[in-house]
PDB file of C-alpha atoms in Angstrom:
ATOM      1  CA  MET A   1      26.914 -16.466  -4.091  1.00  0.00           C
ATOM      2  CA  ASN A   2      25.123 -16.498  -0.744  1.00  0.00           C
ATOM      3  CA  ARG A   3      21.221 -15.959  -0.418  1.00  0.00           C
ATOM      4  CA  PRO A   4      20.671 -12.273   0.177  1.00  0.00           C
ATOM      5  CA  ASP A   5      19.145 -11.417   3.373  1.00  0.00           C
ATOM      6  CA  ILE A   6      16.650  -8.994   1.870  1.00  0.00           C
ATOM      7  CA  SER A   7      15.007  -8.729  -1.533  1.00  0.00           C
ATOM      8  CA  VAL A   8      13.336  -5.187  -2.231  1.00  0.00           C
ATOM      9  CA  ILE A   9      10.955  -5.275  -5.160  1.00  0.00           C
ATOM     10  CA  ILE A  10      10.202  -2.188  -7.151  1.00  0.00           C
ATOM     11  CA  PRO A  11       7.516  -2.400  -9.616  1.00  0.00           C
ATOM     12  CA  TYR A  12       7.428   0.761 -11.953  1.00  0.00           C
ATOM     13  CA  TYR A  13       5.458   2.199 -14.937  1.00  0.00           C
ATOM     14  CA  ASN A  14       6.409   5.439 -16.598  1.00  0.00           C
ATOM     15  CA  ALA A  15       8.394   6.478 -13.669  1.00  0.00           C
ATOM     16  CA  ALA A  16      11.147   8.516 -15.300  1.00  0.00           C
ATOM     17  CA  PRO A  17      10.780  11.678 -13.490  1.00  0.00           C
ATOM     18  CA  TYR A  18      11.386   9.796 -10.162  1.00  0.00           C
ATOM     19  CA  LEU A  19      13.232   6.555 -10.985  1.00  0.00           C
ATOM     20  CA  GLU A  20      16.794   7.901 -10.607  1.00  0.00           C
ATOM     21  CA  ARG A  21      16.179   9.156  -7.179  1.00  0.00           C
ATOM     22  CA  ALA A  22      14.672   5.795  -6.014  1.00  0.00           C
ATOM     23  CA  ALA A  23      17.316   3.842  -7.703  1.00  0.00           C
ATOM     24  CA  HIS A  24      20.251   5.803  -5.996  1.00  0.00           C
ATOM     25  CA  SER A  25      18.614   5.434  -2.694  1.00  0.00           C
ATOM     26  CA  LEU A  26      18.250   1.624  -3.045  1.00  0.00           C
ATOM     27  CA  LEU A  27      21.617   1.043  -4.781  1.00  0.00           C
ATOM     28  CA  GLY A  28      23.497   3.015  -2.186  1.00  0.00           C
ATOM     29  CA  GLN A  29      22.159   0.986   0.781  1.00  0.00           C
ATOM     30  CA  THR A  30      24.693   0.171   3.632  1.00  0.00           C
ATOM     31  CA  LEU A  31      23.632  -3.445   3.581  1.00  0.00           C
ATOM     32  CA  GLY A  32      25.711  -3.815   0.374  1.00  0.00           C
ATOM     33  CA  GLN A  33      25.349  -7.226  -1.327  1.00  0.00           C
ATOM     34  CA  ARG A  34      23.300  -8.502   1.355  1.00  0.00           C
ATOM     35  CA  LEU A  35      20.422  -6.602  -0.336  1.00  0.00           C
ATOM     36  CA  GLU A  36      18.979  -7.729  -3.688  1.00  0.00           C
ATOM     37  CA  THR A  37      16.949  -5.276  -5.971  1.00  0.00           C
ATOM     38  CA  VAL A  38      14.120  -6.671  -8.102  1.00  0.00           C
ATOM     39  CA  TRP A  39      13.118  -4.090 -10.779  1.00  0.00           C
ATOM     40  CA  VAL A  40       9.906  -4.894 -12.629  1.00  0.00           C
ATOM     41  CA  ASP A  41       8.992  -2.787 -15.605  1.00  0.00           C
ATOM     42  CA  ASP A  42       5.265  -2.988 -16.086  1.00  0.00           C
ATOM     43  CA  GLY A  43       5.231  -2.250 -19.764  1.00  0.00           C
ATOM     44  CA  SER A  44       6.497   1.500 -19.649  1.00  0.00           C
ATOM     45  CA  THR A  45       6.246   3.634 -22.717  1.00  0.00           C
ATOM     46  CA  ASP A  46       8.475   6.346 -21.523  1.00  0.00           C
ATOM     47  CA  ARG A  47      12.213   6.179 -20.943  1.00  0.00           C
ATOM     48  CA  SER A  48      12.077   4.535 -17.631  1.00  0.00           C
ATOM     49  CA  ALA A  49      13.531   1.190 -18.761  1.00  0.00           C
ATOM     50  CA  ALA A  50      16.453   2.884 -20.624  1.00  0.00           C
ATOM     51  CA  LEU A  51      17.085   5.120 -17.546  1.00  0.00           C
ATOM     52  CA  LEU A  52      17.332   2.100 -15.223  1.00  0.00           C
ATOM     53  CA  ARG A  53      19.508   0.160 -17.596  1.00  0.00           C
ATOM     54  CA  ARG A  54      21.940   3.012 -17.544  1.00  0.00           C
ATOM     55  CA  ILE A  55      21.938   3.489 -13.712  1.00  0.00           C
ATOM     56  CA  LEU A  56      22.427  -0.289 -13.302  1.00  0.00           C
ATOM     57  CA  SER A  57      25.311  -0.243 -15.725  1.00  0.00           C
ATOM     58  CA  GLU A  58      27.205   2.069 -13.526  1.00  0.00           C
ATOM     59  CA  ASN A  59      30.079   0.557 -11.425  1.00  0.00           C
ATOM     60  CA  ARG A  60      28.825  -0.266  -8.156  1.00  0.00           C
ATOM     61  CA  ALA A  61      31.443  -2.491  -6.598  1.00  0.00           C
ATOM     62  CA  GLY A  62      30.185  -4.193  -3.303  1.00  0.00           C
ATOM     63  CA  GLY A  63      26.747  -2.611  -3.617  1.00  0.00           C
ATOM     64  CA  PRO A  64      23.295  -4.386  -3.781  1.00  0.00           C
ATOM     65  CA  THR A  65      22.763  -6.796  -6.628  1.00  0.00           C
ATOM     66  CA  ALA A  66      19.896  -6.050  -9.243  1.00  0.00           C
ATOM     67  CA  ILE A  67      17.375  -8.172 -11.271  1.00  0.00           C
ATOM     68  CA  ALA A  68      15.688  -6.346 -14.163  1.00  0.00           C
ATOM     69  CA  LEU A  69      12.404  -7.768 -15.393  1.00  0.00           C
ATOM     70  CA  SER A  70       9.852  -6.567 -17.632  1.00  0.00           C
ATOM     71  CA  HIS A  71       6.212  -7.025 -18.833  1.00  0.00           C
ATOM     72  CA  ALA A  72       5.584  -6.739 -22.471  1.00  0.00           C
ATOM     73  CA  HIS A  73       2.448  -4.504 -21.814  1.00  0.00           C
ATOM     74  CA  ASN A  74       1.052  -2.782 -18.737  1.00  0.00           C
ATOM     75  CA  ARG A  75      -0.667  -5.319 -16.564  1.00  0.00           C
ATOM     76  CA  GLY A  76      -1.150  -3.450 -13.372  1.00  0.00           C
ATOM     77  CA  SER A  77       0.617  -3.209  -9.960  1.00  0.00           C
ATOM     78  CA  ALA A  78      -0.716  -6.630  -8.638  1.00  0.00           C
ATOM     79  CA  ALA A  79       0.811  -8.467 -11.503  1.00  0.00           C
ATOM     80  CA  ALA A  80       4.027  -6.720 -11.217  1.00  0.00           C
ATOM     81  CA  ARG A  81       4.354  -7.377  -7.561  1.00  0.00           C
ATOM     82  CA  LEU A  82       3.585 -11.079  -8.303  1.00  0.00           C
ATOM     83  CA  THR A  83       6.483 -11.162 -10.971  1.00  0.00           C
ATOM     84  CA  GLY A  84       8.937  -9.422  -8.645  1.00  0.00           C
ATOM     85  CA  LEU A  85       8.144 -11.819  -5.702  1.00  0.00           C
ATOM     86  CA  LYS A  86       8.608 -14.865  -8.010  1.00  0.00           C
ATOM     87  CA  ALA A  87      12.183 -13.738  -8.747  1.00  0.00           C
ATOM     88  CA  ALA A  88      13.165 -12.605  -5.444  1.00  0.00           C
ATOM     89  CA  THR A  89      15.344 -14.801  -3.413  1.00  0.00           C
ATOM     90  CA  GLY A  90      15.879 -13.009  -0.155  1.00  0.00           C
ATOM     91  CA  ARG A  91      15.003 -14.322   3.430  1.00  0.00           C
ATOM     92  CA  TYR A  92      13.081 -11.052   3.829  1.00  0.00           C
ATOM     93  CA  ILE A  93      10.980  -9.284   1.326  1.00  0.00           C
ATOM     94  CA  ILE A  94      10.007  -5.372   1.156  1.00  0.00           C
ATOM     95  CA  PHE A  95       8.632  -3.361  -1.559  1.00  0.00           C
ATOM     96  CA  CYS A  96       9.441   0.177  -2.630  1.00  0.00           C
ATOM     97  CA  ASP A  97       7.454   2.338  -4.959  1.00  0.00           C
ATOM     98  CA  ALA A  98       9.507   3.990  -7.918  1.00  0.00           C
ATOM     99  CA  ASP A  99       8.556   7.415  -6.995  1.00  0.00           C
ATOM    100  CA  ASP A 100       9.623   7.005  -3.273  1.00  0.00           C
ATOM    101  CA  TYR A 101      12.908   6.748  -1.739  1.00  0.00           C
ATOM    102  CA  VAL A 102      14.494   5.361   1.444  1.00  0.00           C
ATOM    103  CA  GLU A 103      17.158   6.415   4.083  1.00  0.00           C
ATOM    104  CA  THR A 104      20.583   5.020   3.321  1.00  0.00           C
ATOM    105  CA  ASP A 105      20.621   2.580   6.136  1.00  0.00           C
ATOM    106  CA  ALA A 106      16.983   1.689   6.087  1.00  0.00           C
ATOM    107  CA  TYR A 107      17.207  -2.037   5.172  1.00  0.00           C
ATOM    108  CA  GLU A 108      20.272  -2.562   7.518  1.00  0.00           C
ATOM    109  CA  ALA A 109      18.293  -1.027  10.381  1.00  0.00           C
ATOM    110  CA  LEU A 110      15.161  -3.193   9.597  1.00  0.00           C
ATOM    111  CA  LEU A 111      17.088  -6.370   9.271  1.00  0.00           C
ATOM    112  CA  ARG A 112      19.009  -5.708  12.363  1.00  0.00           C
ATOM    113  CA  THR A 113      15.610  -5.196  14.268  1.00  0.00           C
ATOM    114  CA  ALA A 114      14.139  -8.398  12.784  1.00  0.00           C
ATOM    115  CA  GLU A 115      17.129 -10.507  13.778  1.00  0.00           C
ATOM    116  CA  ALA A 116      17.503  -9.147  17.216  1.00  0.00           C
ATOM    117  CA  ASN A 117      13.802  -9.651  18.175  1.00  0.00           C
ATOM    118  CA  GLY A 118      13.152 -12.913  16.158  1.00  0.00           C
ATOM    119  CA  ALA A 119      10.397 -11.005  14.309  1.00  0.00           C
ATOM    120  CA  ASP A 120       8.529 -12.130  11.131  1.00  0.00           C
ATOM    121  CA  MET A 121       7.652  -8.527  10.395  1.00  0.00           C
ATOM    122  CA  VAL A 122       9.203  -5.086  11.132  1.00  0.00           C
ATOM    123  CA  VAL A 123       7.262  -1.923  10.553  1.00  0.00           C
ATOM    124  CA  CYS A 124       8.964   1.290  10.412  1.00  0.00           C
ATOM    125  CA  ASP A 125       7.764   4.838  10.377  1.00  0.00           C
ATOM    126  CA  TYR A 126       7.496   6.903   7.169  1.00  0.00           C
ATOM    127  CA  VAL A 127       7.390  10.589   6.005  1.00  0.00           C
ATOM    128  CA  VAL A 128       4.690  11.673   3.477  1.00  0.00           C
ATOM    129  CA  GLU A 129       6.016  14.396   1.204  1.00  0.00           C
ATOM    130  CA  HIS A 130       3.528  16.821  -0.518  1.00  0.00           C
ATOM    131  CA  GLY A 131       5.775  19.052  -2.521  1.00  0.00           C
ATOM    132  CA  LYS A 132       7.886  21.054   0.094  1.00  0.00           C
ATOM    133  CA  ASN A 133       5.427  20.002   3.067  1.00  0.00           C
ATOM    134  CA  THR A 134       6.396  16.695   4.899  1.00  0.00           C
ATOM    135  CA  THR A 135       4.453  14.846   7.565  1.00  0.00           C
ATOM    136  CA  LEU A 136       5.658  12.184   9.980  1.00  0.00           C
ATOM    137  CA  HIS A 137       3.613   9.201  10.331  1.00  0.00           C
ATOM    138  CA  SER A 138       3.963   6.185  12.768  1.00  0.00           C
ATOM    139  CA  GLY A 139       3.945   2.667  11.011  1.00  0.00           C
ATOM    140  CA  VAL A 140       1.891   1.260  13.644  1.00  0.00           C
ATOM    141  CA  ASN A 141       0.550   2.247  16.978  1.00  0.00           C
ATOM    142  CA  ASN A 142       0.335  -1.250  18.510  1.00  0.00           C
ATOM    143  CA  ASP A 143       2.517  -3.803  16.820  1.00  0.00           C
ATOM    144  CA  ALA A 144       0.624  -6.529  18.824  1.00  0.00           C
ATOM    145  CA  ALA A 145      -2.666  -5.579  16.992  1.00  0.00           C
ATOM    146  CA  LEU A 146      -1.363  -4.727  13.555  1.00  0.00           C
ATOM    147  CA  THR A 147      -4.095  -6.669  11.893  1.00  0.00           C
ATOM    148  CA  GLU A 148      -6.611  -4.850  13.562  1.00  0.00           C
ATOM    149  CA  GLU A 149      -5.215  -1.578  12.965  1.00  0.00           C
ATOM    150  CA  LEU A 150      -4.914  -2.374   9.322  1.00  0.00           C
ATOM    151  CA  LEU A 151      -8.543  -3.397   9.077  1.00  0.00           C
ATOM    152  CA  CYS A 152      -9.629  -0.299  10.825  1.00  0.00           C
ATOM    153  CA  GLY A 153      -7.553   2.033   8.837  1.00  0.00           C
ATOM    154  CA  LYS A 154      -5.338   3.136  11.626  1.00  0.00           C
ATOM    155  CA  ALA A 155      -2.167   1.663   9.901  1.00  0.00           C
ATOM    156  CA  HIS A 156      -1.257   2.059   6.277  1.00  0.00           C
ATOM    157  CA  ALA A 157      -1.321  -1.210   4.349  1.00  0.00           C
ATOM    158  CA  GLY A 158       1.561  -0.447   2.005  1.00  0.00           C
ATOM    159  CA  LEU A 159       4.228  -3.117   2.127  1.00  0.00           C
ATOM    160  CA  TRP A 160       6.996  -0.614   1.544  1.00  0.00           C
ATOM    161  CA  ASN A 161       7.471  -0.050   5.293  1.00  0.00           C
ATOM    162  CA  LYS A 162       7.098  -3.558   6.267  1.00  0.00           C
ATOM    163  CA  LEU A 163      10.030  -5.994   6.254  1.00  0.00           C
ATOM    164  CA  THR A 164       8.422  -9.457   5.971  1.00  0.00           C
ATOM    165  CA  ALA A 165       9.774 -12.881   6.336  1.00  0.00           C
ATOM    166  CA  ARG A 166       9.580 -14.698   3.002  1.00  0.00           C
ATOM    167  CA  HIS A 167       8.012 -17.711   4.477  1.00  0.00           C
ATOM    168  CA  LEU A 168       4.717 -15.777   5.357  1.00  0.00           C
ATOM    169  CA  PHE A 169       4.009 -15.307   1.683  1.00  0.00           C
ATOM    170  CA  ASP A 170       3.952 -18.994   1.432  1.00  0.00           C
ATOM    171  CA  ARG A 171       1.355 -19.346   4.175  1.00  0.00           C
ATOM    172  CA  ILE A 172      -1.465 -17.015   3.235  1.00  0.00           C
ATOM    173  CA  GLY A 173      -2.584 -18.695   0.056  1.00  0.00           C
ATOM    174  CA  GLN A 174      -3.651 -16.394  -2.793  1.00  0.00           C
ATOM    175  CA  LEU A 175      -1.500 -13.332  -3.084  1.00  0.00           C
ATOM    176  CA  TRP A 176      -2.176 -10.242  -5.201  1.00  0.00           C
ATOM    177  CA  ILE A 177      -4.885 -10.790  -7.742  1.00  0.00           C
ATOM    178  CA  GLU A 178      -4.065  -9.624 -11.112  1.00  0.00           C
ATOM    179  CA  GLY A 179      -6.530  -6.985 -12.281  1.00  0.00           C
ATOM    180  CA  ILE A 180      -7.049  -5.577  -8.764  1.00  0.00           C
ATOM    181  CA  ASP A 181      -4.891  -2.651  -8.517  1.00  0.00           C
ATOM    182  CA  MET A 182      -6.500  -0.580  -5.605  1.00  0.00           C
ATOM    183  CA  TRP A 183      -6.107  -1.839  -2.081  1.00  0.00           C
ATOM    184  CA  GLU A 184      -4.281  -4.705  -3.544  1.00  0.00           C
ATOM    185  CA  ASP A 185      -1.771  -4.410  -0.689  1.00  0.00           C
ATOM    186  CA  ALA A 186      -4.447  -4.531   1.883  1.00  0.00           C
ATOM    187  CA  TRP A 187      -5.512  -7.887   0.542  1.00  0.00           C
ATOM    188  CA  THR A 188      -1.823  -9.250   1.105  1.00  0.00           C
ATOM    189  CA  THR A 189      -0.553  -7.143   3.926  1.00  0.00           C
ATOM    190  CA  THR A 190      -3.441  -7.738   6.420  1.00  0.00           C
ATOM    191  CA  ARG A 191      -3.127 -11.561   6.065  1.00  0.00           C
ATOM    192  CA  LEU A 192       0.583 -11.469   6.348  1.00  0.00           C
ATOM    193  CA  ALA A 193       0.247  -9.457   9.595  1.00  0.00           C
ATOM    194  CA  HIS A 194      -2.331 -12.016  10.820  1.00  0.00           C
ATOM    195  CA  LYS A 195      -0.019 -14.842  10.264  1.00  0.00           C
ATOM    196  CA  ALA A 196       3.117 -13.398  11.612  1.00  0.00           C
ATOM    197  CA  SER A 197       4.197 -14.823  15.061  1.00  0.00           C
ATOM    198  CA  LYS A 198       5.924 -11.631  16.109  1.00  0.00           C
ATOM    199  CA  THR A 199       5.706  -8.046  14.795  1.00  0.00           C
ATOM    200  CA  VAL A 200       8.009  -5.349  15.920  1.00  0.00           C
ATOM    201  CA  HIS A 201       7.772  -1.544  15.478  1.00  0.00           C
ATOM    202  CA  LEU A 202      11.002   0.348  14.457  1.00  0.00           C
ATOM    203  CA  PRO A 203      10.260   4.085  15.416  1.00  0.00           C
ATOM    204  CA  ARG A 204      12.444   5.556  12.745  1.00  0.00           C
ATOM    205  CA  PRO A 205      11.099   7.288   9.603  1.00  0.00           C
ATOM    206  CA  LEU A 206      13.015   5.228   7.051  1.00  0.00           C
ATOM    207  CA  TYR A 207      10.721   5.545   4.150  1.00  0.00           C
ATOM    208  CA  HIS A 208       9.840   8.730   2.161  1.00  0.00           C
ATOM    209  CA  TYR A 209       6.477   8.337   0.467  1.00  0.00           C
ATOM    210  CA  VAL A 210       6.193  11.092  -2.176  1.00  0.00           C
ATOM    211  CA  SER A 211       2.567  12.120  -2.927  1.00  0.00           C
ATOM    212  CA  ASN A 212       1.984  11.773  -6.652  1.00  0.00           C
ATOM    213  CA  PRO A 213      -1.388  12.711  -7.990  1.00  0.00           C
ATOM    214  CA  HIS A 214      -0.681  10.847 -11.344  1.00  0.00           C
ATOM    215  CA  SER A 215      -0.333   7.318  -9.609  1.00  0.00           C
ATOM    216  CA  TYR A 216      -3.082   4.793  -9.774  1.00  0.00           C
ATOM    217  CA  THR A 217      -3.627   5.200  -5.902  1.00  0.00           C
ATOM    218  CA  GLY A 218      -3.541   8.976  -6.405  1.00  0.00           C
ATOM    219  CA  ARG A 219      -6.900   8.980  -8.185  1.00  0.00           C
ATOM    220  CA  PHE A 220     -10.262   7.260  -8.058  1.00  0.00           C
ATOM    221  CA  SER A 221     -12.280   5.815 -10.842  1.00  0.00           C
ATOM    222  CA  ASP A 222     -15.186   3.315 -11.016  1.00  0.00           C
ATOM    223  CA  LYS A 223     -12.574   0.767 -11.660  1.00  0.00           C
ATOM    224  CA  SER A 224     -10.570   1.470  -8.615  1.00  0.00           C
ATOM    225  CA  ILE A 225     -13.652   1.810  -6.385  1.00  0.00           C
ATOM    226  CA  SER A 226     -14.780  -1.580  -7.654  1.00  0.00           C
ATOM    227  CA  ASP A 227     -11.251  -2.837  -6.645  1.00  0.00           C
ATOM    228  CA  MET A 228     -11.729  -1.551  -3.114  1.00  0.00           C
ATOM    229  CA  LEU A 229     -15.161  -2.925  -2.540  1.00  0.00           C
ATOM    230  CA  ALA A 230     -13.973  -6.262  -3.799  1.00  0.00           C
ATOM    231  CA  VAL A 231     -10.979  -6.460  -1.509  1.00  0.00           C
ATOM    232  CA  ALA A 232     -13.147  -5.371   1.523  1.00  0.00           C
ATOM    233  CA  GLY A 233     -15.580  -8.196   0.630  1.00  0.00           C
ATOM    234  CA  MET A 234     -12.609 -10.795   0.311  1.00  0.00           C
ATOM    235  CA  LEU A 235     -11.096  -9.810   3.698  1.00  0.00           C
ATOM    236  CA  ASP A 236     -14.419  -9.857   5.304  1.00  0.00           C
ATOM    237  CA  GLU A 237     -14.886 -13.473   4.160  1.00  0.00           C
ATOM    238  CA  TYR A 238     -11.284 -14.299   5.099  1.00  0.00           C
ATOM    239  CA  PHE A 239     -11.537 -13.062   8.619  1.00  0.00           C
ATOM    240  CA  ALA A 240     -15.182 -14.299   9.217  1.00  0.00           C
ATOM    241  CA  ALA A 241     -13.989 -17.334  11.438  1.00  0.00           C
ATOM    242  CA  THR A 242     -11.205 -15.398  13.308  1.00  0.00           C
ATOM    243  CA  PRO A 243     -11.160 -13.158  16.422  1.00  0.00           C
ATOM    244  CA  CYS A 244     -10.813 -10.084  13.838  1.00  0.00           C
ATOM    245  CA  ARG A 245     -14.073 -10.704  12.367  1.00  0.00           C
ATOM    246  CA  ASP A 246     -15.760  -7.629  14.098  1.00  0.00           C
ATOM    247  CA  MET A 247     -13.022  -5.459  12.772  1.00  0.00           C
ATOM    248  CA  THR A 248     -13.963  -5.866   9.207  1.00  0.00           C
ATOM    249  CA  ALA A 249     -17.062  -3.708   9.848  1.00  0.00           C
ATOM    250  CA  ALA A 250     -14.859  -0.638   9.811  1.00  0.00           C
ATOM    251  CA  LEU A 251     -13.117  -1.837   6.646  1.00  0.00           C
ATOM    252  CA  LYS A 252     -16.391  -2.376   4.722  1.00  0.00           C
ATOM    253  CA  ARG A 253     -17.746   0.951   6.092  1.00  0.00           C
ATOM    254  CA  ARG A 254     -14.653   2.785   4.908  1.00  0.00           C
ATOM    255  CA  ALA A 255     -14.753   1.096   1.355  1.00  0.00           C
ATOM    256  CA  ARG A 256     -18.432   1.873   1.159  1.00  0.00           C
ATOM    257  CA  ALA A 257     -17.890   5.562   2.211  1.00  0.00           C
ATOM    258  CA  LEU A 258     -15.273   6.047  -0.381  1.00  0.00           C
ATOM    259  CA  ALA A 259     -17.472   4.509  -3.045  1.00  0.00           C
ATOM    260  CA  LEU A 260     -20.227   7.017  -1.963  1.00  0.00           C
ATOM    261  CA  TYR A 261     -17.765   9.951  -1.917  1.00  0.00           C
ATOM    262  CA  TYR A 262     -15.794   9.342  -5.273  1.00  0.00           C
ATOM    263  CA  GLY A 263     -18.074   7.136  -7.107  1.00  0.00           C
ATOM    264  CA  SER A 264     -20.405   7.761 -10.118  1.00  0.00           C
ATOM    265  CA  ALA A 265     -24.143   7.465  -9.615  1.00  0.00           C
ATOM    266  CA  GLU A 266     -23.953   3.878 -10.572  1.00  0.00           C
ATOM    267  CA  ARG A 267     -21.351   3.161  -8.116  1.00  0.00           C
ATOM    268  CA  ARG A 268     -23.208   4.959  -5.316  1.00  0.00           C
ATOM    269  CA  ARG A 269     -26.335   2.781  -6.007  1.00  0.00           C
ATOM    270  CA  GLN A 270     -23.981  -0.183  -5.766  1.00  0.00           C
ATOM    271  CA  ALA A 271     -22.483   0.990  -2.520  1.00  0.00           C
ATOM    272  CA  ARG A 272     -25.895   1.681  -0.963  1.00  0.00           C
ATOM    273  CA  SER A 273     -26.892  -1.962  -1.443  1.00  0.00           C
ATOM    274  CA  LEU A 274     -23.750  -3.453   0.134  1.00  0.00           C
ATOM    275  CA  TRP A 275     -23.358  -4.862   3.675  1.00  0.00           C
ATOM    276  CA  PRO A 276     -26.872  -4.131   5.074  1.00  0.00           C
ATOM    277  CA  ASP A 277     -25.798  -5.487   8.452  1.00  0.00           C
ATOM    278  CA  VAL A 278     -23.155  -2.578   8.885  1.00  0.00           C
ATOM    279  CA  PRO A 279     -25.020   0.673   9.576  1.00  0.00           C
ATOM    280  CA  TYR A 280     -24.216   3.962   8.007  1.00  0.00           C
ATOM    281  CA  ARG A 281     -22.328   6.076  10.534  1.00  0.00           C
ATOM    282  CA  TRP A 282     -20.365   9.189   9.760  1.00  0.00           C
ATOM    283  CA  LEU A 283     -18.931   9.969  13.252  1.00  0.00           C
ATOM    284  CA  ASP A 284     -17.226   6.511  13.605  1.00  0.00           C
ATOM    285  CA  LEU A 285     -13.604   7.177  14.222  1.00  0.00           C
ATOM    286  CA  ASN A 286     -12.641   3.741  13.240  1.00  0.00           C
ATOM    287  CA  ASP A 287     -13.268   4.412   9.632  1.00  0.00           C
ATOM    288  CA  GLY A 288      -9.927   5.920   9.215  1.00  0.00           C
ATOM    289  CA  LEU A 289     -11.342   8.790   6.882  1.00  0.00           C
ATOM    290  CA  PRO A 290     -11.555  12.435   7.251  1.00  0.00           C
ATOM    291  CA  MET A 291     -14.659  13.930   8.548  1.00  0.00           C
ATOM    292  CA  HIS A 292     -15.631  15.642   5.389  1.00  0.00           C
ATOM    293  CA  GLN A 293     -15.524  12.304   3.488  1.00  0.00           C
ATOM    294  CA  ARG A 294     -17.564  10.541   6.005  1.00  0.00           C
ATOM    295  CA  ALA A 295     -20.224  13.542   6.037  1.00  0.00           C
ATOM    296  CA  VAL A 296     -20.491  13.317   2.257  1.00  0.00           C
ATOM    297  CA  ALA A 297     -20.794   9.489   2.269  1.00  0.00           C
ATOM    298  CA  PHE A 298     -23.308   9.454   4.913  1.00  0.00           C
ATOM    299  CA  CYS A 299     -25.517  12.024   3.044  1.00  0.00           C
ATOM    300  CA  ALA A 300     -25.011  10.082  -0.242  1.00  0.00           C
ATOM    301  CA  ALA A 301     -26.276   7.031   1.359  1.00  0.00           C
ATOM    302  CA  TYR A 302     -29.657   8.450   2.064  1.00  0.00           C
ATOM    303  CA  ARG A 303     -31.898   9.715  -0.689  1.00  0.00           C
ATOM    304  CA  CYS A 304     -33.568  12.454   1.568  1.00  0.00           C
ATOM    305  CA  LEU A 305     -30.123  13.950   2.247  1.00  0.00           C
ATOM    306  CA  THR A 306     -28.694  13.735  -1.242  1.00  0.00           C
ATOM    307  CA  PRO A 307     -29.232  17.462  -1.977  1.00  0.00           C
ATOM    308  CA  ALA A 308     -26.566  18.055   0.815  1.00  0.00           C
ATOM    309  CA  VAL A 309     -24.046  16.095  -1.136  1.00  0.00           C
ATOM    310  CA  GLY A 310     -23.572  18.824  -3.771  1.00  0.00           C
ATOM    311  CA  ALA A 311     -23.238  21.529  -1.056  1.00  0.00           C
ATOM    312  CA  LEU A 312     -20.565  19.443   0.703  1.00  0.00           C
ATOM    313  CA  GLU A 313     -18.612  18.724  -2.445  1.00  0.00           C
ATOM    314  CA  PHE A 314     -18.800  22.442  -3.549  1.00  0.00           C
ATOM    315  CA  ILE A 315     -17.235  23.430  -0.073  1.00  0.00           C
ATOM    316  CA  ARG A 316     -14.613  20.628  -0.514  1.00  0.00           C
ATOM    317  CA  ARG A 317     -13.652  22.031  -3.969  1.00  0.00           C
ATOM    318  CA  LEU A 318     -13.280  25.468  -2.695  1.00  0.00           C
ATOM    319  CA  ALA A 319     -10.992  24.323   0.106  1.00  0.00           C
ATOM    320  CA  GLY A 320      -8.904  22.475  -2.570  1.00  0.00           C
ATOM    321  CA  GLY A 321      -9.482  18.973  -0.816  1.00  0.00           C
ATOM    322  CA  ARG A 322     -10.163  15.579  -1.933  1.00  0.00           C
TER     323      ARG A 322
END
């Protein structure tokens, strides 16, 4: 069998309510057998694995091929991505979250754009779905400056809307780090974008990102906050000797602000001591955070302003925001 053009990697954990929709959108792709799907069960304890086996057993003559892998126990999203990438054989790599879905011709359109432009990376637009509400997002504002946009929070670091040449993964050194499961894609995606010789924006919303409050990225904990701070520090070190070094200030400020906003008292104390060279600013539009989050983080950074934190958080809860 010929090497597939694209491998799409789908890690999942207890995704039974969403998996069938994702699977049908992937297995019905117009790219047919030029597409390989790699499913990684990260130790699910619900009926996800059985549901996927049933779907894959259905007759799909001429459809995308499928590889099903599993972890004996839950190891986290970073480990699942590594397992999937190791098994993938496509010339290009892309990911899909199990609670999301794609347009029927998504991967054919991405591949056509990559080949027509000789691009290492193609970034498409996407739709965020909050229940019945949908919001259209541009995948990138300036494809020539994708690395900077990722560091400044202007572009989403998810690999689900970025078709990436396989050889780039071999050029960036360490990939995902098992145990780091928040901002784990930022660590990988930003370096991939930096290594890409050509990036192209495809202005079509091919990916549907379904907001799921129960996902790991949908909730914050001291563990996830520690992950974010670690990734920000690693990217700061990685880009220190590159022209992007000044852009990491926005990344560090954003990570610190989220720690001050969502973190426990201990995490807030930790965040206050980080990166003294980066000033606390809550009006910096490069932080990529909503105004209320920056305001709370700014107040939490200074002991004299901490009484304001409670009032701001109370207003935020009344408004039903995060």
